[in-house]
Tab-separated table of C-alpha atoms in Angstrom:
chain	number	residue	atom	x	y	z
A	241	MET	CA	24.726	26.498	19.005
A	242	THR	CA	22.016	27.372	16.512
A	243	VAL	CA	19.160	24.904	16.236
A	244	ASP	CA	17.888	24.174	12.740
A	245	THR	CA	14.278	24.823	13.744
A	246	GLU	CA	15.142	28.524	14.125
A	247	THR	CA	16.080	28.924	10.441
A	248	ARG	CA	13.725	26.497	8.713
A	249	PRO	CA	10.509	28.232	7.608
A	250	LEU	CA	7.476	27.101	9.583
A	251	PRO	CA	5.414	26.339	6.436
A	252	ALA	CA	8.060	23.832	5.327
A	253	ALA	CA	7.724	21.952	8.605
A	254	ARG	CA	3.927	21.971	8.341
A	255	HIS	CA	4.064	20.752	4.740
A	256	ALA	CA	6.424	17.955	5.724
A	257	ARG	CA	4.111	16.920	8.551
A	258	ALA	CA	1.158	16.807	6.142
A	259	ALA	CA	3.214	14.772	3.652
A	260	VAL	CA	4.180	12.203	6.291
A	261	ALA	CA	0.528	12.022	7.339
A	262	VAL	CA	-0.389	11.153	3.738
A	263	LEU	CA	2.224	8.365	3.735
A	264	PHE	CA	0.787	6.915	6.943
A	265	PHE	CA	-2.768	7.208	5.576
A	266	THR	CA	-2.007	5.404	2.329
A	267	ASN	CA	-0.060	2.698	4.175
A	268	GLY	CA	-3.026	2.023	6.458
A	269	ALA	CA	-5.590	2.081	3.664
A	270	LEU	CA	-3.777	-0.174	1.192
A	271	PHE	CA	-3.770	-3.396	3.209
A	272	ALA	CA	-7.137	-2.609	4.801
A	273	ASN	CA	-8.755	-2.844	1.380
A	274	LEU	CA	-7.732	-6.491	1.216
A	275	LEU	CA	-8.541	-7.631	4.756
A	276	PRO	CA	-12.365	-7.659	4.582
A	277	ARG	CA	-12.010	-9.704	1.400
A	278	TYR	CA	-10.224	-12.519	3.258
A	279	PRO	CA	-13.402	-14.592	3.871
A	280	GLN	CA	-14.153	-14.500	0.141
A	281	ILE	CA	-10.576	-15.441	-0.741
A	282	LYS	CA	-10.600	-18.266	1.813
A	283	GLU	CA	-13.835	-19.601	0.357
A	284	ASP	CA	-12.641	-19.276	-3.247
A	285	LEU	CA	-9.424	-21.151	-2.429
A	286	ALA	CA	-11.363	-23.783	-0.407
A	287	ILE	CA	-8.919	-23.905	2.533
A	288	GLY	CA	-9.374	-24.545	6.258
A	289	ASN	CA	-8.442	-22.315	9.175
A	290	GLY	CA	-5.008	-23.884	9.613
A	291	ALA	CA	-3.997	-23.464	5.976
A	292	TYR	CA	-5.503	-19.994	5.908
A	293	GLY	CA	-3.525	-18.981	8.998
A	294	LEU	CA	-0.283	-20.190	7.441
A	295	ALA	CA	-1.049	-18.414	4.168
A	296	VAL	CA	-1.759	-15.002	5.692
A	297	ALA	CA	1.345	-15.364	7.873
A	298	ALA	CA	3.307	-14.909	4.642
A	299	PHE	CA	2.730	-11.156	4.874
A	300	PRO	CA	4.598	-10.702	8.187
A	301	ALA	CA	7.142	-13.327	7.093
A	302	GLY	CA	8.006	-11.110	4.147
A	303	ALA	CA	8.182	-8.116	6.461
A	304	ILE	CA	10.627	-9.841	8.801
A	305	THR	CA	12.748	-11.027	5.867
A	306	ALA	CA	13.125	-7.525	4.403
A	307	GLY	CA	12.817	-5.381	7.522
A	308	LEU	CA	16.515	-5.081	8.360
A	309	ALA	CA	17.243	-3.822	4.840
A	310	ALA	CA	15.253	-0.674	5.554
A	311	GLY	CA	18.090	1.074	7.364
A	312	LEU	CA	20.536	0.559	4.502
A	313	LEU	CA	18.033	1.700	1.883
A	314	ILE	CA	17.120	4.766	3.913
A	315	ARG	CA	20.768	5.777	4.226
A	316	ARG	CA	21.229	5.405	0.466
A	317	MET	CA	17.930	6.751	-0.895
A	318	GLY	CA	16.395	8.778	1.919
A	319	SER	CA	13.425	7.780	4.068
A	320	ALA	CA	10.807	9.603	1.996
A	321	ARG	CA	11.792	7.934	-1.285
A	322	VAL	CA	11.928	4.512	0.349
A	323	ALA	CA	8.451	5.042	1.844
A	324	VAL	CA	6.912	5.997	-1.496
A	325	LEU	CA	8.642	3.211	-3.426
A	326	GLY	CA	7.522	0.724	-0.792
A	327	THR	CA	3.949	1.998	-1.092
A	328	LEU	CA	3.974	1.446	-4.847
A	329	LEU	CA	5.282	-2.112	-4.563
A	330	THR	CA	2.984	-2.946	-1.639
A	331	GLY	CA	-0.022	-1.941	-3.717
A	332	ALA	CA	1.142	-4.203	-6.549
A	333	GLY	CA	1.617	-7.132	-4.154
A	334	ILE	CA	-1.832	-6.686	-2.600
A	335	LEU	CA	-3.458	-6.629	-6.029
A	336	ALA	CA	-1.608	-9.818	-6.956
A	337	ALA	CA	-2.737	-11.490	-3.719
A	338	GLY	CA	-6.360	-10.634	-4.413
A	339	LEU	CA	-6.148	-12.150	-7.896
A	340	ALA	CA	-4.106	-15.248	-6.947
A	341	PRO	CA	-5.703	-18.474	-8.255
A	342	SER	CA	-3.968	-20.779	-5.757
A	343	VAL	CA	-2.898	-20.826	-2.116
A	344	ALA	CA	0.782	-20.867	-3.107
A	345	LEU	CA	0.474	-17.763	-5.280
A	346	PHE	CA	-1.687	-16.050	-2.654
A	347	ALA	CA	0.988	-16.632	-0.004
A	348	THR	CA	3.785	-15.585	-2.370
A	349	ALA	CA	2.063	-12.311	-3.218
A	350	LEU	CA	1.424	-11.613	0.464
A	351	PHE	CA	5.102	-12.346	1.215
A	352	LEU	CA	6.247	-9.764	-1.347
A	353	ALA	CA	3.656	-7.227	-0.197
A	354	GLY	CA	4.736	-7.706	3.406
A	355	ALA	CA	8.401	-7.194	2.494
A	356	MET	CA	7.605	-3.896	0.809
A	357	ASP	CA	5.278	-2.841	3.612
A	358	ALA	CA	8.121	-3.300	6.118
A	359	LEU	CA	10.302	-0.892	4.161
A	360	THR	CA	7.479	1.630	4.047
A	361	ASP	CA	6.787	1.248	7.761
A	362	VAL	CA	10.345	1.915	8.910
A	363	ALA	CA	10.882	4.690	6.369
A	364	GLN	CA	7.698	6.621	7.176
A	365	ASN	CA	8.384	6.386	10.912
A	366	ALA	CA	11.974	7.532	10.373
A	367	HIS	CA	10.739	10.528	8.378
A	368	GLY	CA	8.066	11.182	10.977
A	369	LEU	CA	10.725	11.307	13.682
A	370	ARG	CA	12.660	13.847	11.566
A	371	VAL	CA	9.584	16.049	11.450
A	372	GLN	CA	8.984	15.530	15.173
A	373	ARG	CA	12.488	16.797	15.912
A	374	LEU	CA	11.663	19.939	13.935
A	375	TYR	CA	8.544	20.486	16.007
A	376	GLY	CA	10.356	19.812	19.279
A	377	ARG	CA	7.372	17.982	20.780
A	378	SER	CA	5.628	14.643	20.424
A	379	ILE	CA	3.617	14.271	17.209
A	380	LEU	CA	4.357	10.612	16.385
A	381	ASN	CA	1.067	9.374	17.851
A	382	SER	CA	-0.775	11.723	15.504
A	383	PHE	CA	0.851	10.034	12.502
A	384	HIS	CA	-0.240	6.634	13.777
A	385	ALA	CA	-3.714	8.085	14.307
A	386	VAL	CA	-3.748	9.034	10.633
A	387	TRP	CA	-2.666	5.464	9.835
A	388	SER	CA	-5.762	4.281	11.703
A	389	ILE	CA	-7.909	6.695	9.692
A	390	GLY	CA	-6.429	5.154	6.570
A	391	ALA	CA	-7.173	1.655	7.841
A	392	VAL	CA	-10.786	2.582	8.619
A	393	THR	CA	-11.095	4.221	5.206
A	394	GLY	CA	-9.671	1.141	3.510
A	395	GLY	CA	-12.059	-1.110	5.409
A	396	LEU	CA	-15.000	1.088	4.435
A	397	MET	CA	-13.822	1.097	0.825
A	398	ALA	CA	-13.792	-2.689	0.858
A	399	ALA	CA	-17.220	-2.903	2.496
A	400	GLY	CA	-18.572	-0.475	-0.087
A	401	ALA	CA	-17.009	-2.416	-2.941
A	402	MET	CA	-18.579	-5.645	-1.677
A	403	SER	CA	-21.961	-3.965	-1.283
A	404	LEU	CA	-21.721	-2.741	-4.880
A	405	GLY	CA	-20.711	-6.197	-6.082
A	406	LEU	CA	-17.345	-5.074	-7.470
A	407	SER	CA	-14.931	-7.860	-8.292
A	408	LEU	CA	-11.724	-8.267	-6.321
A	409	GLY	CA	-9.599	-7.219	-9.295
A	410	VAL	CA	-11.481	-4.000	-10.029
A	411	HIS	CA	-11.740	-3.040	-6.371
A	412	LEU	CA	-8.061	-3.585	-5.520
A	413	ALA	CA	-6.769	-2.057	-8.769
A	414	VAL	CA	-8.722	1.168	-8.255
A	415	SER	CA	-7.834	1.488	-4.582
A	416	ALA	CA	-4.126	0.840	-5.235
A	417	ALA	CA	-3.987	3.375	-8.072
A	418	VAL	CA	-5.609	6.127	-5.996
A	419	LEU	CA	-3.544	5.538	-2.869
A	420	VAL	CA	-0.201	5.195	-4.678
A	421	ALA	CA	-0.894	8.419	-6.579
A	422	ALA	CA	-1.477	10.212	-3.266
A	423	ALA	CA	1.823	8.913	-1.850
A	424	VAL	CA	3.745	9.989	-4.947
A	425	ALA	CA	2.205	13.460	-4.742
A	426	ALA	CA	3.241	13.756	-1.086
A	427	LEU	CA	6.903	13.068	-1.861
A	428	ARG	CA	7.649	16.596	-3.077
A	429	PHE	CA	6.632	18.048	0.316
A	430	CYS	CA	8.823	15.744	2.427
A	431	LEU	CA	12.011	16.985	4.079
A	432	PRO	CA	14.994	17.235	1.730
A	433	GLY	CA	18.481	16.011	2.412
A	434	PRO	CA	19.874	13.022	4.289
A	435	ASP	CA	18.121	11.547	7.302
A	436	ASN	CA	21.003	12.411	9.622
A	437	GLY	CA	20.819	16.099	8.730
A	438	PRO	CA	20.688	19.163	11.011
A	439	GLU	CA	17.159	18.540	12.259
A	440	GLU	CA	18.427	15.439	14.076
A	441	THR	CA	18.940	17.680	17.128
A	442	GLY	CA	16.111	19.916	18.175
A	443	PRO	CA	14.200	21.334	21.113
A	444	GLU	CA	13.275	17.883	22.384
A	445	GLU	CA	16.932	17.408	23.455
A	446	THR	CA	16.353	19.780	26.386
A	447	ARG	CA	17.614	18.432	29.681
A	448	PRO	CA	14.854	16.798	31.768
A	449	GLU	CA	15.560	18.904	34.842
A	450	GLU	CA	14.904	22.019	32.747
A	451	THR	CA	11.461	20.864	31.679
A	452	GLY	CA	10.220	19.328	34.915
A	453	ARG	CA	9.459	15.988	33.260
A	454	GLU	CA	10.712	12.579	34.266
A	455	GLU	CA	13.658	11.103	32.386
A	456	THR	CA	13.041	8.869	29.402
A	457	GLY	CA	14.537	5.408	29.095
A	458	ARG	CA	17.495	6.782	27.131
A	459	GLU	CA	18.262	9.412	29.763
A	460	ARG	CA	17.943	6.990	32.673
A	461	LEU	CA	20.298	4.495	31.037
A	462	THR	CA	22.773	7.179	29.993
A	463	ALA	CA	22.880	8.538	33.525
A	464	GLU	CA	23.641	5.081	34.896
A	465	GLY	CA	26.786	4.807	32.778
A	466	ALA	CA	28.195	1.343	32.178
A	467	ARG	CA	25.521	-0.351	34.273
A	468	GLY	CA	22.845	1.384	32.223
A	469	THR	CA	24.499	0.365	28.981
A	470	SER	CA	24.418	-3.270	30.046
A	471	ARG	CA	20.649	-2.964	30.491
A	472	VAL	CA	20.014	-1.646	26.984
A	473	GLY	CA	19.430	-5.128	25.621
A	474	VAL	CA	16.928	-5.944	28.367
A	475	VAL	CA	15.026	-2.712	27.833
A	476	LEU	CA	15.070	-3.184	24.065
A	477	ALA	CA	13.691	-6.712	24.450
A	478	ALA	CA	10.868	-5.423	26.663
A	479	LEU	CA	10.072	-2.706	24.124
A	480	VAL	CA	9.932	-5.321	21.371
A	481	LEU	CA	7.475	-7.412	23.429
A	482	ILE	CA	5.287	-4.377	24.121
A	483	ALA	CA	5.175	-3.503	20.422
A	484	THR	CA	4.586	-7.165	19.567
A	485	ALA	CA	1.613	-7.272	21.937
A	486	GLY	CA	0.166	-4.346	20.016
A	487	THR	CA	0.674	-6.129	16.705
A	488	LEU	CA	-0.922	-9.323	18.050
A	489	VAL	CA	-4.108	-7.389	18.751
A	490	GLU	CA	-3.951	-5.598	15.402
A	491	ASP	CA	-3.527	-8.921	13.601
A	492	ALA	CA	-6.610	-10.315	15.328
A	493	GLY	CA	-8.593	-7.546	13.691
A	494	ASN	CA	-6.757	-7.935	10.396
A	495	SER	CA	-6.908	-11.686	9.938
A	496	TRP	CA	-9.698	-13.050	12.137
A	497	ALA	CA	-12.343	-10.453	13.042
A	498	ALA	CA	-14.301	-10.805	9.810
A	499	LEU	CA	-14.061	-14.609	9.899
A	500	TYR	CA	-15.128	-14.825	13.551
A	501	LEU	CA	-18.115	-12.542	13.055
A	502	SER	CA	-19.247	-14.285	9.855
A	503	ASP	CA	-18.635	-17.916	10.873
A	504	ALA	CA	-19.213	-18.019	14.632
A	505	LEU	CA	-21.766	-15.212	14.948
A	506	HIS	CA	-23.349	-15.537	11.475
A	507	ALA	CA	-22.924	-11.899	10.441
A	508	SER	CA	-23.331	-10.892	6.797
A	509	ALA	CA	-20.188	-10.217	4.749
A	510	ALA	CA	-20.599	-6.441	4.935
A	511	LEU	CA	-21.413	-6.502	8.684
A	512	ALA	CA	-18.510	-8.857	9.392
A	513	ALA	CA	-16.145	-6.093	8.258
A	514	SER	CA	-17.351	-3.999	11.221
A	515	GLY	CA	-15.127	-5.914	13.662
A	516	PHE	CA	-11.977	-4.770	11.886
A	517	ILE	CA	-13.391	-1.277	11.355
A	518	ALA	CA	-14.311	-1.009	15.061
A	519	LEU	CA	-10.813	-2.054	16.142
A	520	VAL	CA	-8.925	0.381	13.925
A	521	GLY	CA	-11.522	3.117	14.496
A	522	ALA	CA	-11.100	2.926	18.257
A	523	GLN	CA	-7.344	2.685	17.759
A	524	PHE	CA	-7.527	5.963	15.859
A	525	ILE	CA	-9.345	7.647	18.747
A	526	GLY	CA	-6.754	6.346	21.196
A	527	ARG	CA	-3.911	7.670	19.057
A	528	LEU	CA	-5.671	10.971	18.475
A	529	ILE	CA	-5.735	11.685	22.209
A	530	GLY	CA	-2.621	9.650	22.957
A	531	ASP	CA	-0.107	12.513	23.021
A	532	ARG	CA	-2.206	14.464	25.532
A	533	LEU	CA	-2.733	11.409	27.732
A	534	VAL	CA	0.982	10.638	27.734
A	535	ASP	CA	1.879	14.247	28.558
A	536	ARG	CA	-0.476	14.177	31.528
A	537	PHE	CA	-0.107	10.660	32.912
A	538	GLY	CA	3.086	9.302	31.348
A	539	GLN	CA	3.450	6.474	28.854
A	540	ARG	CA	3.761	3.844	31.577
A	541	ALA	CA	0.353	4.563	33.084
A	542	VAL	CA	-1.286	4.908	29.662
A	543	ALA	CA	0.145	1.564	28.507
A	544	ARG	CA	-0.901	-0.256	31.678
A	545	ALA	CA	-4.420	1.147	31.502
A	546	GLY	CA	-4.599	0.186	27.834
A	547	GLY	CA	-3.441	-3.350	28.540
A	548	LEU	CA	-6.109	-3.698	31.208
A	549	ILE	CA	-8.817	-2.360	28.875
A	550	THR	CA	-7.707	-4.822	26.190
A	551	ALA	CA	-7.666	-7.827	28.516
A	552	VAL	CA	-10.986	-7.093	30.199
A	553	GLY	CA	-12.840	-5.814	27.131
A	554	MET	CA	-12.021	-8.645	24.754
A	555	GLY	CA	-12.046	-11.214	27.555
A	556	LEU	CA	-15.665	-10.405	28.342
A	557	ALA	CA	-16.567	-10.360	24.642
A	558	LEU	CA	-15.201	-13.893	24.233
A	559	ALA	CA	-16.745	-15.114	27.473
A	560	VAL	CA	-20.218	-13.883	26.448
A	561	PRO	CA	-20.237	-13.983	22.613
A	562	THR	CA	-22.817	-11.698	21.034
A	563	LEU	CA	-22.516	-9.695	17.824
A	564	PRO	CA	-22.706	-6.211	19.451
A	565	GLY	CA	-20.548	-7.308	22.397
A	566	THR	CA	-17.861	-8.766	20.143
A	567	ILE	CA	-17.705	-5.646	17.974
A	568	LEU	CA	-17.380	-3.593	21.186
A	569	GLY	CA	-14.684	-5.985	22.405
A	570	PHE	CA	-12.633	-5.455	19.255
A	571	ALA	CA	-13.107	-1.693	19.671
A	572	LEU	CA	-11.870	-1.768	23.286
A	573	ALA	CA	-8.874	-3.852	22.235
A	574	GLY	CA	-7.983	-1.353	19.518
A	575	PHE	CA	-8.301	1.559	21.930
A	576	GLY	CA	-6.213	-0.230	24.542
A	577	VAL	CA	-3.200	-0.852	22.314
A	578	ALA	CA	-3.388	2.460	20.446
A	579	THR	CA	-0.190	4.039	21.810
A	580	LEU	CA	1.949	0.914	22.270
A	581	VAL	CA	3.778	0.793	18.938
A	582	PRO	CA	4.534	4.554	18.779
A	583	ALA	CA	5.740	4.483	22.391
A	584	ALA	CA	8.042	1.511	21.833
A	585	MET	CA	9.433	3.023	18.634
A	586	HIS	CA	10.131	6.392	20.207
A	587	GLU	CA	11.752	4.907	23.306
A	588	ALA	CA	13.870	2.478	21.245
A	589	ASP	CA	15.008	5.231	18.885
A	590	ALA	CA	16.434	7.095	21.895
A	591	LEU	CA	18.358	4.203	23.490
A	592	PRO	CA	22.093	4.859	24.039
A	593	GLY	CA	24.863	2.755	22.561
A	594	LEU	CA	23.059	2.152	19.257
A	595	LYS	CA	23.620	3.715	15.845
A	596	PRO	CA	21.022	6.324	14.808
A	597	GLY	CA	17.848	4.569	13.724
A	598	SER	CA	19.032	1.137	14.879
A	599	GLY	CA	16.654	0.901	17.833
A	600	LEU	CA	13.715	1.948	15.659
A	601	THR	CA	14.653	-0.577	12.970
A	602	ILE	CA	15.058	-3.431	15.464
A	603	VAL	CA	11.698	-2.790	17.140
A	604	SER	CA	9.947	-2.303	13.785
A	605	TRP	CA	11.480	-5.552	12.548
A	606	LEU	CA	10.961	-7.796	15.553
A	607	MET	CA	7.483	-6.546	16.474
A	608	ARG	CA	6.289	-8.147	13.272
A	609	LEU	CA	6.755	-11.467	14.999
A	610	GLY	CA	3.289	-10.772	16.356
A	611	PHE	CA	1.907	-10.657	12.831
A	612	LEU	CA	3.953	-13.713	11.871
A	613	LEU	CA	3.132	-15.967	14.831
A	614	SER	CA	-0.460	-14.982	15.434
A	615	PRO	CA	-2.161	-16.301	12.246
A	616	PRO	CA	-0.775	-19.879	12.331
A	617	ILE	CA	-1.150	-20.166	16.123
A	618	VAL	CA	-4.719	-18.881	16.093
A	619	GLY	CA	-5.481	-20.997	13.037
A	620	GLN	CA	-4.222	-24.214	14.594
A	621	VAL	CA	-6.049	-23.526	17.865
A	622	ALA	CA	-9.192	-22.665	15.890
A	623	ASP	CA	-9.102	-25.976	14.036
A	624	ALA	CA	-8.604	-27.847	17.314
A	625	ALA	CA	-10.829	-25.907	19.723
A	626	GLY	CA	-12.626	-23.193	17.777
A	627	LEU	CA	-11.762	-19.647	16.697
A	628	ARG	CA	-13.255	-18.242	19.885
A	629	THR	CA	-10.531	-20.021	21.870
A	630	GLY	CA	-7.842	-18.933	19.421
A	631	LEU	CA	-8.751	-15.284	19.923
A	632	LEU	CA	-7.726	-15.531	23.584
A	633	VAL	CA	-4.376	-14.196	22.342
A	634	ILE	CA	-5.944	-10.723	22.560
A	635	PRO	CA	-6.577	-10.587	26.329
A	636	ALA	CA	-3.259	-12.415	26.831
A	637	ALA	CA	-1.489	-9.611	24.967
A	638	GLY	CA	-3.172	-7.076	27.249
A	639	VAL	CA	-1.871	-8.877	30.331
A	640	LEU	CA	1.663	-8.910	28.868
A	641	VAL	CA	1.575	-5.127	28.415
A	642	VAL	CA	0.495	-4.592	32.012
A	643	LEU	CA	3.485	-6.644	33.186
A	644	LEU	CA	6.113	-4.968	30.968
A	645	ALA	CA	5.001	-1.324	30.929
A	646	GLY	CA	7.545	-0.428	33.620
A	647	VAL	CA	10.241	0.166	30.974
A	648	LEU	CA	8.272	3.088	29.575
A	649	GLN	CA	8.385	6.686	30.751
A	650	ALA	CA	6.544	7.290	34.018
A	651	ARG	CA	4.297	10.221	34.814
A	652	PRO	CA	6.057	13.597	34.335
A	653	ARG	CA	6.839	15.512	37.515
A	654	ARG	CA	4.674	18.511	38.347
A	655	ASP	CA	7.186	20.452	40.418
């Protein structure tokens, strides 16, 4: 049987990888341009923590509402086109949210932006997995690392815009135009054809005993036959919780880092953005080295170590609140959860008994519960006991990962 990677020119694969990287970058940067502006929006709308938490939860609510439609759209339009279209509409929704004159319109715009972001998220990961199958080795963490670069860049763009005194409208309009243009330009370099094309089988399908590595979750369950199939739902649920723990930590940086640093620790508006930037910056570093760490130690060990770093790092930052210590705590949390979402997506995409892409879609959809539940829960706790107490969800998420990491791939064998 001839594998498609033998006939496809290497430059085409490299160009496709670069194009997917651009899609991840623009997706990370778009929303990050809005996040550091949240304190200003909250003040302009004159709302409390509880109302603010409910309002920003509209973004993940929109994502959950539209997330399951991604698979159908991808089958009809192709993952690359869906990703670019979603980027365009996400940018429009974010601009509308920044200009909203009322809480209701702010939440509505975030809902629509979140719905489009969910389509982009599933589509870009689906296309990234196509490219990964061409390469025959793990490169998905590198795409998520590029997403983190985009998020840091977006946060820096917002901090720069605030330092220059640019209005919300001008800032968000310019950033959306630039980032959408980049995504549109990347489309022509993406892989052609349907998403279930020949590259769906590649070198990574090699039998585990031929490579000396330990079996993945898919291979273990397939080998167990009917008993393994009955465990698919349990494993999928654990993967969803692991990914959700990662999103809980990400949302803390998205929705609350700037507010906590500015309100509780009295940081300036520009300095308050450093909590979010530190989290996504450290997350980028973790994803940049994530593939090598997983190859050496296995995803299970990497996830458990990351959960421990998250729990201890942010736990200490909340126990002893200082400005430098809190920024470091957010950084450690970002580093700790860096590989969780890519790992859960990859493992879910390989589960037996599911249609192609179904596991990825389910995890991508349900993990957004972390983004949906976190803002209102943290907001209500913050109103009752302070934002410092509400942010205890971060170390709690780290503990959850430590407990559930057993469903992930263990350390590869060295024989």
